[in-house]
PDB file of N, CA and C in Angstrom:
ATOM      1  N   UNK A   1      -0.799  -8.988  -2.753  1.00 48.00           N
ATOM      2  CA  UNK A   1      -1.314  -8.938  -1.390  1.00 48.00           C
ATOM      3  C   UNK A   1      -2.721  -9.522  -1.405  1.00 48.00           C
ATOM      4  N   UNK A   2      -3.069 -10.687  -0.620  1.00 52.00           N
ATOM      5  CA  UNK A   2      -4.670 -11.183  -0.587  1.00 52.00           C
ATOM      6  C   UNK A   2      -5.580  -9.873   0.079  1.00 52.00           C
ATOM      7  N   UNK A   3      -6.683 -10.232  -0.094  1.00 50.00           N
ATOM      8  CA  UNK A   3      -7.844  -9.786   0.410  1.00 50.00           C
ATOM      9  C   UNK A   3      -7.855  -9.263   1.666  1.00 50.00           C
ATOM     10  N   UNK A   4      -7.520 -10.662   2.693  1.00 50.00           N
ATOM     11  CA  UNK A   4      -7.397 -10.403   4.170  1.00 50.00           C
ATOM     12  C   UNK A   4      -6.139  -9.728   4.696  1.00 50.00           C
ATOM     13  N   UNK A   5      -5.130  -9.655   3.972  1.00 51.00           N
ATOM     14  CA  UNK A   5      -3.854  -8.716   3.962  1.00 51.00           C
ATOM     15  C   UNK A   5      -4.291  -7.273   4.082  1.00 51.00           C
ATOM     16  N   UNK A   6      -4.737  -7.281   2.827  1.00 47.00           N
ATOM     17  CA  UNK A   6      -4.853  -5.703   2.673  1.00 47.00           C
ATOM     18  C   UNK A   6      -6.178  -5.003   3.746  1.00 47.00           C
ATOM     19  N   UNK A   7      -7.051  -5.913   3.932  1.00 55.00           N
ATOM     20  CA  UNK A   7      -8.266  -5.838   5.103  1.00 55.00           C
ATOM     21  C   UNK A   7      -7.661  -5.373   6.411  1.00 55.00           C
ATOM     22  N   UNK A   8      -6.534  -6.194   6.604  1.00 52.00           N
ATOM     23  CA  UNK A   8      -6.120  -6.171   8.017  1.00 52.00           C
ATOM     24  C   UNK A   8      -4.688  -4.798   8.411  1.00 52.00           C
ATOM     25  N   UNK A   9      -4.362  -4.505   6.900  1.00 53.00           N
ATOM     26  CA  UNK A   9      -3.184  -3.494   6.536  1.00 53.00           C
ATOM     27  C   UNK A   9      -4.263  -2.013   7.213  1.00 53.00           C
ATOM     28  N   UNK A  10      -5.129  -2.185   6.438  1.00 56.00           N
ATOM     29  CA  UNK A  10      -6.364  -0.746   6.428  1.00 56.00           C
ATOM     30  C   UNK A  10      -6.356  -0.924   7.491  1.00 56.00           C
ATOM     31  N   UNK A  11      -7.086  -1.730   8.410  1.00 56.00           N
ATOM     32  CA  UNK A  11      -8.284  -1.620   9.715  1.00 56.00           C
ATOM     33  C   UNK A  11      -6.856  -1.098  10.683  1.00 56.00           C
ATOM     34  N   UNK A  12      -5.484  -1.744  10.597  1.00 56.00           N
ATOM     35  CA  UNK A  12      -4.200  -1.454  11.890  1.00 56.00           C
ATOM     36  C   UNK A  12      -4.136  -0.107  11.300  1.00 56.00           C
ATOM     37  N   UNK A  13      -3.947   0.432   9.852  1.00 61.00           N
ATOM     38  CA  UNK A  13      -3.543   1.833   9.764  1.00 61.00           C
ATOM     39  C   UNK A  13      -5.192   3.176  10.325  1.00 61.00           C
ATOM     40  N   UNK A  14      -5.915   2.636   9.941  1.00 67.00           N
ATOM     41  CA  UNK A  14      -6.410   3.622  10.651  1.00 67.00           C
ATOM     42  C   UNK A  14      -7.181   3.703  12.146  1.00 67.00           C
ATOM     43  N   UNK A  15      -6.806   2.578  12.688  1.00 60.00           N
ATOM     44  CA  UNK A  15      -7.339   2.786  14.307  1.00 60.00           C
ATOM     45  C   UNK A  15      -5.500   3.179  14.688  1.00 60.00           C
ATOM     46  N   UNK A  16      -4.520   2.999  13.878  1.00 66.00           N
ATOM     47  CA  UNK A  16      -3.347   3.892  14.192  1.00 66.00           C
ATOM     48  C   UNK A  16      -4.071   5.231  14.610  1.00 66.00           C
ATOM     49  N   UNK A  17      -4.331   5.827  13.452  1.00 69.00           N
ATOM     50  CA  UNK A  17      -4.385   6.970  13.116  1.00 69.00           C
ATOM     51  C   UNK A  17      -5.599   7.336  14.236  1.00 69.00           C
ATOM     52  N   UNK A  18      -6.748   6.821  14.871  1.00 69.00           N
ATOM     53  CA  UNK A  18      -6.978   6.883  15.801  1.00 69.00           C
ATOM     54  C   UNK A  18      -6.837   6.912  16.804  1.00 69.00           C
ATOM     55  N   UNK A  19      -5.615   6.557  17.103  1.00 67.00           N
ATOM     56  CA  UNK A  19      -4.951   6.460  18.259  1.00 67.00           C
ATOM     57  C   UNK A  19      -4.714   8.080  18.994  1.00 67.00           C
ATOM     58  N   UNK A  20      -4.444   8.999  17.928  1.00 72.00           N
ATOM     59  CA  UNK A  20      -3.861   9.924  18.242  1.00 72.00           C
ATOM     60  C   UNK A  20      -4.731  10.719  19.236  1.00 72.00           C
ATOM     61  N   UNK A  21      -6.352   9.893  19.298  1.00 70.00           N
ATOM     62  CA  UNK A  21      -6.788  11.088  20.096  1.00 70.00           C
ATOM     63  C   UNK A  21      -6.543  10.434  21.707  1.00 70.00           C
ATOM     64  N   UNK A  22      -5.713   9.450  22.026  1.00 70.00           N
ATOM     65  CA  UNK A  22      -5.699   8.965  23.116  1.00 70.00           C
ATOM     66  C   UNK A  22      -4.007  10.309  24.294  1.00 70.00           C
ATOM     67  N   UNK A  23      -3.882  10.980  23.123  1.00 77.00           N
ATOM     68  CA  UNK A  23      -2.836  11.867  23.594  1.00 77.00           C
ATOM     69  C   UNK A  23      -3.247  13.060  24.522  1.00 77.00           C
ATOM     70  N   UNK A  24      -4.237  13.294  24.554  1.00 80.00           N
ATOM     71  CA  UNK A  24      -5.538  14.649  24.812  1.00 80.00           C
ATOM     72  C   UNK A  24      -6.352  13.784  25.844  1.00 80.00           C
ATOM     73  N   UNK A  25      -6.247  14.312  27.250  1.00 81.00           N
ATOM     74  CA  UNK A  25      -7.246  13.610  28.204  1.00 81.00           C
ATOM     75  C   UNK A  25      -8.627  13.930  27.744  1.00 81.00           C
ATOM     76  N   UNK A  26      -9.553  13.068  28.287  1.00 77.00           N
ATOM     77  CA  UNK A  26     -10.773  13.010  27.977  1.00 77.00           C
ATOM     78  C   UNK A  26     -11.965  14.162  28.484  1.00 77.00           C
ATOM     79  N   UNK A  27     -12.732  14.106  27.910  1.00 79.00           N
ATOM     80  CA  UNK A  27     -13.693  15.620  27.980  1.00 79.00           C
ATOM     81  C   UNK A  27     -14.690  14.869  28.970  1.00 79.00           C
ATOM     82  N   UNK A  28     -14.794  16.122  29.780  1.00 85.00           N
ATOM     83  CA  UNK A  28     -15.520  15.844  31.158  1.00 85.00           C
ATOM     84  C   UNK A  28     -16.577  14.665  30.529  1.00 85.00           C
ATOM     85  N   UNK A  29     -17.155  14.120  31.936  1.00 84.00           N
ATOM     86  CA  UNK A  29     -18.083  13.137  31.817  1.00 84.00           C
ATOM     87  C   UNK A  29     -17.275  11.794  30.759  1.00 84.00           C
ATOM     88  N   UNK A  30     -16.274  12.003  29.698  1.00 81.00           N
ATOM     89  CA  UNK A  30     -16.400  11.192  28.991  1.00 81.00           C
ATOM     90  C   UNK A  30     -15.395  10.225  29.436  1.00 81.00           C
ATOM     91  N   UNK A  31     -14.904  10.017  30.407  1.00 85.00           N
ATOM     92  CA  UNK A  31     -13.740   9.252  30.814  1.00 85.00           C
ATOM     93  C   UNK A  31     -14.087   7.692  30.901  1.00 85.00           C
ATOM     94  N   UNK A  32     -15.084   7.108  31.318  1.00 89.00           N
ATOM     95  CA  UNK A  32     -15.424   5.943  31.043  1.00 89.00           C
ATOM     96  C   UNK A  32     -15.478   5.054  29.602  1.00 89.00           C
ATOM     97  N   UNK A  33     -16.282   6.105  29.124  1.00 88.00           N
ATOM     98  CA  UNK A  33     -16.541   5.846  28.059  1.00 88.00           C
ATOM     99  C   UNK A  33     -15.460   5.953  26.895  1.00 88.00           C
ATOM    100  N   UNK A  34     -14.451   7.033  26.822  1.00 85.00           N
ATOM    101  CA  UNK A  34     -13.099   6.865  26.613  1.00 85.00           C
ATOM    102  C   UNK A  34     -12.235   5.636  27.171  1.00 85.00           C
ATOM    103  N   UNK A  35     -12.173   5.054  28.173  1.00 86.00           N
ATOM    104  CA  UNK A  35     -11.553   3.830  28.656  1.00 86.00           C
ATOM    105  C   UNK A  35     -12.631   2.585  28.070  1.00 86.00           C
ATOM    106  N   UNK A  36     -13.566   2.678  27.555  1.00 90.00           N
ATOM    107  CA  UNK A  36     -13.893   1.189  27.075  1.00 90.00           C
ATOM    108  C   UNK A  36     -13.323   1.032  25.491  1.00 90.00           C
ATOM    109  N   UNK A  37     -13.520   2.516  24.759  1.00 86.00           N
ATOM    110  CA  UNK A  37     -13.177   2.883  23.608  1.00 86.00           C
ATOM    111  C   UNK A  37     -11.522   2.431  23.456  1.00 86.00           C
ATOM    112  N   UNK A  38     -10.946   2.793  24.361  1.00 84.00           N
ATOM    113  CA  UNK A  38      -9.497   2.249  24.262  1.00 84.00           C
ATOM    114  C   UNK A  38      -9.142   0.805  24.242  1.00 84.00           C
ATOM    115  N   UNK A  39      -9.853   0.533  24.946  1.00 88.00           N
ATOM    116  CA  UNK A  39      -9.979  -1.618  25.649  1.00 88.00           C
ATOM    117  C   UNK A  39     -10.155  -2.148  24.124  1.00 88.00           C
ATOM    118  N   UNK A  40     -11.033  -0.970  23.048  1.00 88.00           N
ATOM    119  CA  UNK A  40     -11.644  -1.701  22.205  1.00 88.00           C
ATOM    120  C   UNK A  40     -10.612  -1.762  21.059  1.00 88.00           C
ATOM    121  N   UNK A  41      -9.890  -0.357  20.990  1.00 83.00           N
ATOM    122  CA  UNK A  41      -9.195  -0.446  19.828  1.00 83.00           C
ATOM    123  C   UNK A  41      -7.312  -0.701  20.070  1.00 83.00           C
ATOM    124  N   UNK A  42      -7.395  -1.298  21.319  1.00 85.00           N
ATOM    125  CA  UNK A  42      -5.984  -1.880  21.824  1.00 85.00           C
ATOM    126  C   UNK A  42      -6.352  -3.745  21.319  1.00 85.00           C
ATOM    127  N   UNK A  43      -7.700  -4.400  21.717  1.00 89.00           N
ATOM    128  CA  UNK A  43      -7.907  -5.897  21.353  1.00 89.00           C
ATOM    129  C   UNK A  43      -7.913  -5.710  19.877  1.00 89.00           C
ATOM    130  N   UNK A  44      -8.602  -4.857  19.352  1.00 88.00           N
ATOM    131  CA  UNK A  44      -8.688  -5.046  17.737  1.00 88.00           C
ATOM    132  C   UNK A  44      -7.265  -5.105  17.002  1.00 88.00           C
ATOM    133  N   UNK A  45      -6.457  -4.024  17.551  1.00 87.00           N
ATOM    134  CA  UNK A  45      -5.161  -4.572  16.957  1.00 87.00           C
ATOM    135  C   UNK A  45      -4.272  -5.633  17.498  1.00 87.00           C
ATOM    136  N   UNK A  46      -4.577  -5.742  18.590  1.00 90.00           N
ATOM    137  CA  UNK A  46      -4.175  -7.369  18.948  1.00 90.00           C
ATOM    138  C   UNK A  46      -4.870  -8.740  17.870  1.00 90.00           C
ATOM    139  N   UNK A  47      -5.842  -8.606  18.298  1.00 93.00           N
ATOM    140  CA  UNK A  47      -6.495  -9.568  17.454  1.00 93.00           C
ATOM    141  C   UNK A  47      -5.825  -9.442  15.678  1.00 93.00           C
ATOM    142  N   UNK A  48      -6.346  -8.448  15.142  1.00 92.00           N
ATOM    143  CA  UNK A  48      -5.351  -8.294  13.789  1.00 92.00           C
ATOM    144  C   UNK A  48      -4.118  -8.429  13.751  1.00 92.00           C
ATOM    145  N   UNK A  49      -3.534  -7.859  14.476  1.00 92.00           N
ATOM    146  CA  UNK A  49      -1.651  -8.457  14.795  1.00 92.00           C
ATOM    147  C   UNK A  49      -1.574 -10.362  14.902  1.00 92.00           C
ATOM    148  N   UNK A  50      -2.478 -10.872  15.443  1.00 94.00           N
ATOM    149  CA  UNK A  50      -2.513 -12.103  15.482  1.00 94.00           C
ATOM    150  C   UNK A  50      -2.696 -13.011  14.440  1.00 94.00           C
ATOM    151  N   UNK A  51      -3.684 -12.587  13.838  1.00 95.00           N
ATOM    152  CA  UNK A  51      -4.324 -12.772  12.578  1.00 95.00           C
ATOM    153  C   UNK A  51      -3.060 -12.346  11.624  1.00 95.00           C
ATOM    154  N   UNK A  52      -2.764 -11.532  11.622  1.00 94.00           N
ATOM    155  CA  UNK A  52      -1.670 -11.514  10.642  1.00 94.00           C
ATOM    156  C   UNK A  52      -0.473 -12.400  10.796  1.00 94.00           C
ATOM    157  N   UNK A  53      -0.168 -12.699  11.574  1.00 94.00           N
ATOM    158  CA  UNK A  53       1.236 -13.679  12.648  1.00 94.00           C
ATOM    159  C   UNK A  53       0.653 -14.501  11.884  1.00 94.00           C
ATOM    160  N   UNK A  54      -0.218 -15.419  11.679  1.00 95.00           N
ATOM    161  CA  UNK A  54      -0.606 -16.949  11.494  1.00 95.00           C
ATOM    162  C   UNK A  54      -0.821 -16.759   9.931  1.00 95.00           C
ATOM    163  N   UNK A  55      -1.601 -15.778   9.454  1.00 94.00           N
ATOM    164  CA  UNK A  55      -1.399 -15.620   8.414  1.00 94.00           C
ATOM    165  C   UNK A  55       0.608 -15.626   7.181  1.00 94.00           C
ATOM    166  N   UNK A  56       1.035 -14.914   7.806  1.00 95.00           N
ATOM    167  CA  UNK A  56       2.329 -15.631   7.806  1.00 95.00           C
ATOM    168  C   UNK A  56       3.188 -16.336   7.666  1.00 95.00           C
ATOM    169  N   UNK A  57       3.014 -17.142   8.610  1.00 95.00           N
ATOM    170  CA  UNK A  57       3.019 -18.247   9.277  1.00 95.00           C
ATOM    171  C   UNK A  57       1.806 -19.282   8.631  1.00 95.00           C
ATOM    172  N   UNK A  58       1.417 -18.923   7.507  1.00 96.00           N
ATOM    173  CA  UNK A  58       0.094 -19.750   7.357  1.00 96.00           C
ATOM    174  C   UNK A  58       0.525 -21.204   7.169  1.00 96.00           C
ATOM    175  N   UNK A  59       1.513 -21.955   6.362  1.00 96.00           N
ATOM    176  CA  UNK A  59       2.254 -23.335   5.765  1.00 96.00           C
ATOM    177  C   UNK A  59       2.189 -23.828   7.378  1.00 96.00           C
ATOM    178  N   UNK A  60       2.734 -23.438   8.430  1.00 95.00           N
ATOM    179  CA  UNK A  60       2.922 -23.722   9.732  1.00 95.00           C
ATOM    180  C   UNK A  60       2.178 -24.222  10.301  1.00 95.00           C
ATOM    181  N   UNK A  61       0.867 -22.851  10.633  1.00 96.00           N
ATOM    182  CA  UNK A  61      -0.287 -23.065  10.858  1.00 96.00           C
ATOM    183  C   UNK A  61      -1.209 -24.604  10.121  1.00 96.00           C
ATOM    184  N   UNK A  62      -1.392 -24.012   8.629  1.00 96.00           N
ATOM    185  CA  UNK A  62      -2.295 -25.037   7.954  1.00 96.00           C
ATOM    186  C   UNK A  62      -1.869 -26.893   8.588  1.00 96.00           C
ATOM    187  N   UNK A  63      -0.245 -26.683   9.125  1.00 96.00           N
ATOM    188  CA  UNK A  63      -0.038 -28.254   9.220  1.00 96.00           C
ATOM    189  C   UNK A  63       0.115 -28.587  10.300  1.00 96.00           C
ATOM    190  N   UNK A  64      -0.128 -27.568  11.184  1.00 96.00           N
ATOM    191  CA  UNK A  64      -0.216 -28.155  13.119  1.00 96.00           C
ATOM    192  C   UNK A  64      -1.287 -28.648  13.327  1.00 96.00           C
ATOM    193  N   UNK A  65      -1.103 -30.157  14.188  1.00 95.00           N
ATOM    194  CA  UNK A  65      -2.276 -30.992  14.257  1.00 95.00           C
ATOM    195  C   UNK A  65      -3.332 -29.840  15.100  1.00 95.00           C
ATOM    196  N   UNK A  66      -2.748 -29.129  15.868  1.00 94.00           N
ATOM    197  CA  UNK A  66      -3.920 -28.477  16.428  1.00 94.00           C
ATOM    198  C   UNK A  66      -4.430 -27.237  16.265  1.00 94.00           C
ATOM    199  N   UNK A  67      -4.283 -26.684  15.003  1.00 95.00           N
ATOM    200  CA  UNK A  67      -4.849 -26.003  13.882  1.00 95.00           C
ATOM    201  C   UNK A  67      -5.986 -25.985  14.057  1.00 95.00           C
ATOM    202  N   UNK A  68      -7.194 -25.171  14.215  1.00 96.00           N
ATOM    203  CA  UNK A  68      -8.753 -25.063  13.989  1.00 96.00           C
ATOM    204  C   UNK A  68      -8.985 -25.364  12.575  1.00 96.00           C
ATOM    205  N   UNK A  69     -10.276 -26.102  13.054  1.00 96.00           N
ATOM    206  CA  UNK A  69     -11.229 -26.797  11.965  1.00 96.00           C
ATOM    207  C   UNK A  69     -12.493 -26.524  11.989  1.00 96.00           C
ATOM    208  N   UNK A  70     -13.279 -26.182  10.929  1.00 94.00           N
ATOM    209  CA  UNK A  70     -14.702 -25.982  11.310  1.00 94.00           C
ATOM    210  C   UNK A  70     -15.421 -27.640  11.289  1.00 94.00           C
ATOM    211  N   UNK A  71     -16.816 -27.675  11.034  1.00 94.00           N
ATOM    212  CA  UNK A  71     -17.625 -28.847  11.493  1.00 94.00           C
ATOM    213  C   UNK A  71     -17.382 -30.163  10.374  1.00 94.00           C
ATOM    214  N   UNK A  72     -16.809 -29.207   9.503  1.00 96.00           N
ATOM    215  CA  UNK A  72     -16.768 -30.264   8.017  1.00 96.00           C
ATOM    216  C   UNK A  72     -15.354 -30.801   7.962  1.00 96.00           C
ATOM    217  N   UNK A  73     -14.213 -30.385   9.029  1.00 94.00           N
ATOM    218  CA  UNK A  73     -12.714 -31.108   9.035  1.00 94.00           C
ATOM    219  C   UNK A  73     -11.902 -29.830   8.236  1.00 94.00           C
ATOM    220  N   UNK A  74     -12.450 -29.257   7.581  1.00 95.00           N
ATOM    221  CA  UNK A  74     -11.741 -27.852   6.951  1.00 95.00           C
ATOM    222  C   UNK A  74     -11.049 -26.889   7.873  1.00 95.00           C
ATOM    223  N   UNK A  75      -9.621 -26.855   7.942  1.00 96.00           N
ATOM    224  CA  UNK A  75      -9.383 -25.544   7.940  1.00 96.00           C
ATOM    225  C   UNK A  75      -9.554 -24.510   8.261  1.00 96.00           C
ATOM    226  N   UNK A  76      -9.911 -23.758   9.507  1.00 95.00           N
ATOM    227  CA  UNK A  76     -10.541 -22.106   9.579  1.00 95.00           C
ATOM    228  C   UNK A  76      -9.614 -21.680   9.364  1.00 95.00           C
ATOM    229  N   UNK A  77      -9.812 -20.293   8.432  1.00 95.00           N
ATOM    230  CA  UNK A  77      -8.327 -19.275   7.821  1.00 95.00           C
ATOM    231  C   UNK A  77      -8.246 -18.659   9.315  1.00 95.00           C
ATOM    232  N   UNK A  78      -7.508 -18.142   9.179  1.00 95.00           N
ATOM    233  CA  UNK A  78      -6.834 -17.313   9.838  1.00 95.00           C
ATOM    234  C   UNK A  78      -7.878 -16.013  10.568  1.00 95.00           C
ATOM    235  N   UNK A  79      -8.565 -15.090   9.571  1.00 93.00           N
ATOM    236  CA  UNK A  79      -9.210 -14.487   9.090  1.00 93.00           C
ATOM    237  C   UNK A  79     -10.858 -14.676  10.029  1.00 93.00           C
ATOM    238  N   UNK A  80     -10.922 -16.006  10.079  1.00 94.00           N
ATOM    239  CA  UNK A  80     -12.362 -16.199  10.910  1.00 94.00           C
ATOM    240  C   UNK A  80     -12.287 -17.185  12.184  1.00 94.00           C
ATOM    241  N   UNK A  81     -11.038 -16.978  12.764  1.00 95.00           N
ATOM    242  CA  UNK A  81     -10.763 -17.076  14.314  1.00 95.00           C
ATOM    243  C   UNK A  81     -11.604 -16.286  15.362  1.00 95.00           C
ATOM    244  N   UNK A  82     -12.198 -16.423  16.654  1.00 94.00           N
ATOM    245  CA  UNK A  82     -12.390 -15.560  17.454  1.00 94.00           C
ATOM    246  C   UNK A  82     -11.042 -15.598  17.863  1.00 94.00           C
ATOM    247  N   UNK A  83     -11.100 -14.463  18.799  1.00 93.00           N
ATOM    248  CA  UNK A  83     -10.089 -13.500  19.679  1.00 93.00           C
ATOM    249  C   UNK A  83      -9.556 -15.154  20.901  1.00 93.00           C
ATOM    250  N   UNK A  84     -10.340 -15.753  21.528  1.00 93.00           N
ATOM    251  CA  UNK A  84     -10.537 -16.395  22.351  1.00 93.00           C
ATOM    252  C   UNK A  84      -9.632 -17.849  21.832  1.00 93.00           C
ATOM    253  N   UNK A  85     -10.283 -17.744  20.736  1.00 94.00           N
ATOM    254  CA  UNK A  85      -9.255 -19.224  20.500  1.00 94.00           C
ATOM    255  C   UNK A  85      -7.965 -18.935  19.876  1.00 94.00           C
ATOM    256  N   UNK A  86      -7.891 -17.830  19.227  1.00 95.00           N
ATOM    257  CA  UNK A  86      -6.647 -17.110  18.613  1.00 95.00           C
ATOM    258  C   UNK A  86      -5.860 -17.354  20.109  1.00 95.00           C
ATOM    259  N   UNK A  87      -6.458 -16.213  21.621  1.00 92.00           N
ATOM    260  CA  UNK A  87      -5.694 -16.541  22.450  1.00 92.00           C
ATOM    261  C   UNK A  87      -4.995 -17.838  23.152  1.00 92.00           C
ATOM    262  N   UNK A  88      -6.151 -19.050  23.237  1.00 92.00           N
ATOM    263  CA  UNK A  88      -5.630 -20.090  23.269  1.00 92.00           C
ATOM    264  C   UNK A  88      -4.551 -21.171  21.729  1.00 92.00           C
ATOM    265  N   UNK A  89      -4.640 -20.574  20.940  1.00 94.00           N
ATOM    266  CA  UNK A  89      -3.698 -21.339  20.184  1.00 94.00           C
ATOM    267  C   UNK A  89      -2.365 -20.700  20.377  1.00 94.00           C
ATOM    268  N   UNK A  90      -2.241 -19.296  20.642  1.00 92.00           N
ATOM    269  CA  UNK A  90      -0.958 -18.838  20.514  1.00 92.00           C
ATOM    270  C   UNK A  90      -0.228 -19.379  22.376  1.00 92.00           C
ATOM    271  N   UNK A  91      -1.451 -19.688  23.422  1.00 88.00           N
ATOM    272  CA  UNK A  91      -0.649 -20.139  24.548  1.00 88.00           C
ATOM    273  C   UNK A  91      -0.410 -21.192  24.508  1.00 88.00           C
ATOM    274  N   UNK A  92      -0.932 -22.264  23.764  1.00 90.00           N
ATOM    275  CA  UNK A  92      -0.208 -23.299  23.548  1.00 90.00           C
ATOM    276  C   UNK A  92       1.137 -23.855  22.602  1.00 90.00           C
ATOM    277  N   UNK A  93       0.616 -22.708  21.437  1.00 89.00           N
ATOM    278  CA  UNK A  93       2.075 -23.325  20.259  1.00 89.00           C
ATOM    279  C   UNK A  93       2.689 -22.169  20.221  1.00 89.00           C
ATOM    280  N   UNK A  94       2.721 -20.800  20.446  1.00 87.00           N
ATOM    281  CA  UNK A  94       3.468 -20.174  20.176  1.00 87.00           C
ATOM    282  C   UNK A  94       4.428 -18.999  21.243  1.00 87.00           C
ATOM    283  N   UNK A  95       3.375 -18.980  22.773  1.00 83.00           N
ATOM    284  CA  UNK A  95       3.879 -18.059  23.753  1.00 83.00           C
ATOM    285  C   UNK A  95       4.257 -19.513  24.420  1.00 83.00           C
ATOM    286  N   UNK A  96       5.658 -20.103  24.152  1.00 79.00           N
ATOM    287  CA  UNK A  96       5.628 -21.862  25.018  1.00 79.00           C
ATOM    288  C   UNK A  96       6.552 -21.415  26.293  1.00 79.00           C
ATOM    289  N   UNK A  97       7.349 -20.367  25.559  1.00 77.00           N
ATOM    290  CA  UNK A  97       8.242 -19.682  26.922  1.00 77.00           C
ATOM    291  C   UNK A  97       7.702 -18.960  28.420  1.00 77.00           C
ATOM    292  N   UNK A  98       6.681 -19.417  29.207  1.00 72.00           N
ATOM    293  CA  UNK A  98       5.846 -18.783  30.226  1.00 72.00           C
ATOM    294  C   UNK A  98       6.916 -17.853  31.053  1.00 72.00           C
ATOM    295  N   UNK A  99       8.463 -18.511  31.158  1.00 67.00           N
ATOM    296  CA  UNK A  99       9.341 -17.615  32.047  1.00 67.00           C
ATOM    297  C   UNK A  99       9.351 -16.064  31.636  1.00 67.00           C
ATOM    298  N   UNK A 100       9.908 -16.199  29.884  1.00 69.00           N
ATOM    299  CA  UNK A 100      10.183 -14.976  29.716  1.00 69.00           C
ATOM    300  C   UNK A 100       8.633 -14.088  28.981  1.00 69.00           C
ATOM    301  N   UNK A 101       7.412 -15.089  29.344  1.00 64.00           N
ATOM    302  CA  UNK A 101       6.483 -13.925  29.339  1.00 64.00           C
ATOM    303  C   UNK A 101       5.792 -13.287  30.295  1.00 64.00           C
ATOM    304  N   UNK A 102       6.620 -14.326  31.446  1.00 69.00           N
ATOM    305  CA  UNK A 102       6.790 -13.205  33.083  1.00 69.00           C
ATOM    306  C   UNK A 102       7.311 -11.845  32.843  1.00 69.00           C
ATOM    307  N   UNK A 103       8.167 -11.870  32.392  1.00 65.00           N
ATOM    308  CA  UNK A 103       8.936 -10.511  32.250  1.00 65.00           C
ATOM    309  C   UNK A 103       8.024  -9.201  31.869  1.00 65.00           C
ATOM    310  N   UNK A 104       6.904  -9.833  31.133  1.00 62.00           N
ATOM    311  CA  UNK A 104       6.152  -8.318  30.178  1.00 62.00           C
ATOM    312  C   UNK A 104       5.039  -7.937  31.473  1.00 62.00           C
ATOM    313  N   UNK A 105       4.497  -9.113  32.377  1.00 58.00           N
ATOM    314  CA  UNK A 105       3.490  -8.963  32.892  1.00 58.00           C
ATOM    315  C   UNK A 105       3.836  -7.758  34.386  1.00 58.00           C
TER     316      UNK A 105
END
Protein backbone atom coordinates (compact mmCIF):
# COMPACT_ATOMS: atom_id res chain seq x y z
CA UNK A 1 0.00 0.00 0.00
CA UNK A 2 1.78 3.60 -0.92
CA UNK A 3 2.02 6.38 1.37
CA UNK A 4 -0.99 8.31 -0.02
CA UNK A 5 -3.13 5.03 0.22
CA UNK A 6 -2.69 4.43 3.56
CA UNK A 7 -2.94 8.55 4.29
CA UNK A 8 -6.19 8.59 2.67
CA UNK A 9 -7.37 4.84 4.26
CA UNK A 10 -6.72 6.70 7.98
CA UNK A 11 -8.11 10.29 7.33
CA UNK A 12 -11.89 8.28 5.56
CA UNK A 13 -11.67 5.83 8.68
CA UNK A 14 -11.63 8.22 11.23
CA UNK A 15 -13.81 11.23 10.17
CA UNK A 16 -16.04 7.77 9.70
CA UNK A 17 -15.76 7.30 13.08
CA UNK A 18 -16.63 10.91 13.50
CA UNK A 19 -19.43 10.81 11.92
CA UNK A 20 -21.17 9.19 14.67
CA UNK A 21 -21.65 12.31 16.50
CA UNK A 22 -23.84 13.64 13.63
CA UNK A 23 -26.64 11.03 15.11
CA UNK A 24 -27.29 13.26 18.44
CA UNK A 25 -28.81 16.78 17.54
CA UNK A 26 -26.71 19.57 18.36
CA UNK A 27 -26.23 21.31 21.83
CA UNK A 28 -27.97 24.53 22.17
CA UNK A 29 -26.30 27.52 20.55
CA UNK A 30 -24.16 24.99 18.65
CA UNK A 31 -26.22 24.35 15.56
CA UNK A 32 -24.41 26.53 13.14
CA UNK A 33 -21.45 25.72 14.00
CA UNK A 34 -22.32 21.95 13.89
CA UNK A 35 -23.63 22.55 10.18
CA UNK A 36 -20.29 24.07 8.94
CA UNK A 37 -18.46 21.15 10.82
CA UNK A 38 -20.54 18.75 8.75
CA UNK A 39 -20.05 20.76 5.16
CA UNK A 40 -16.46 20.12 6.32
CA UNK A 41 -16.18 16.56 6.96
CA UNK A 42 -18.83 15.47 4.10
CA UNK A 43 -16.10 17.59 1.25
CA UNK A 44 -13.12 15.95 2.95
CA UNK A 45 -14.37 12.61 2.19
CA UNK A 46 -15.45 13.58 -1.07
CA UNK A 47 -12.36 15.03 -1.94
CA UNK A 48 -10.43 11.75 -0.56
CA UNK A 49 -12.96 9.44 -2.28
CA UNK A 50 -11.80 11.30 -5.39
CA UNK A 51 -8.37 11.21 -4.81
CA UNK A 52 -8.55 7.73 -4.33
CA UNK A 53 -10.79 7.05 -7.74
CA UNK A 54 -7.82 8.55 -9.82
CA UNK A 55 -5.44 7.13 -7.77
CA UNK A 56 -6.75 3.84 -9.08
CA UNK A 57 -7.33 4.70 -11.97
CA UNK A 58 -3.85 6.24 -11.90
CA UNK A 59 -2.35 4.39 -15.70
CA UNK A 60 -5.71 6.22 -17.00
CA UNK A 61 -5.29 9.26 -15.39
CA UNK A 62 -1.30 9.61 -15.92
CA UNK A 63 -2.26 9.24 -19.92
CA UNK A 64 -5.33 11.60 -20.45
CA UNK A 65 -4.24 14.49 -22.45
CA UNK A 66 -6.08 16.49 -19.93
CA UNK A 67 -4.47 15.23 -16.88
CA UNK A 68 -3.00 18.18 -14.58
CA UNK A 69 0.43 19.35 -14.87
CA UNK A 70 2.35 21.54 -12.70
CA UNK A 71 4.63 24.58 -14.24
CA UNK A 72 7.50 22.21 -15.25
CA UNK A 73 5.02 19.78 -17.72
CA UNK A 74 5.07 17.11 -14.75
CA UNK A 75 2.32 15.31 -13.71
CA UNK A 76 0.35 16.43 -10.44
CA UNK A 77 -0.32 13.06 -8.39
CA UNK A 78 -3.35 12.61 -7.52
CA UNK A 79 -2.60 13.45 -3.92
CA UNK A 80 -1.93 17.35 -4.61
CA UNK A 81 -5.12 18.23 -6.61
CA UNK A 82 -7.38 20.99 -5.17
CA UNK A 83 -11.01 20.00 -4.55
CA UNK A 84 -11.90 22.51 -7.49
CA UNK A 85 -10.04 21.04 -10.22
CA UNK A 86 -10.54 17.44 -8.95
CA UNK A 87 -14.27 18.77 -9.46
CA UNK A 88 -13.70 19.95 -12.86
CA UNK A 89 -11.72 16.93 -14.18
CA UNK A 90 -14.20 14.41 -12.99
CA UNK A 91 -17.11 16.76 -15.00
CA UNK A 92 -15.41 16.52 -17.87
CA UNK A 93 -13.87 12.84 -18.17
CA UNK A 94 -15.59 11.01 -15.81
CA UNK A 95 -19.40 12.27 -14.67
CA UNK A 96 -19.91 12.44 -19.01
CA UNK A 97 -23.47 10.99 -18.35
CA UNK A 98 -25.28 14.58 -17.21
CA UNK A 99 -28.84 12.61 -17.78
CA UNK A 100 -28.32 10.04 -15.28
CA UNK A 101 -26.60 12.52 -12.87
CA UNK A 102 -30.00 14.27 -12.99
CA UNK A 103 -31.32 11.51 -11.20
CA UNK A 104 -29.10 12.05 -7.79
CA UNK A 105 -29.75 15.85 -7.86
Amino acid sequence: MSHFHARVESKNCSWNFSMKRWDKPPLQGAEKGDLILAWANLGALVEGTLKLFLSVYYKDYSEDPDSYKDKKGDLLEPDSIKFELLRHFFNKKIWTDKEFLLLFI
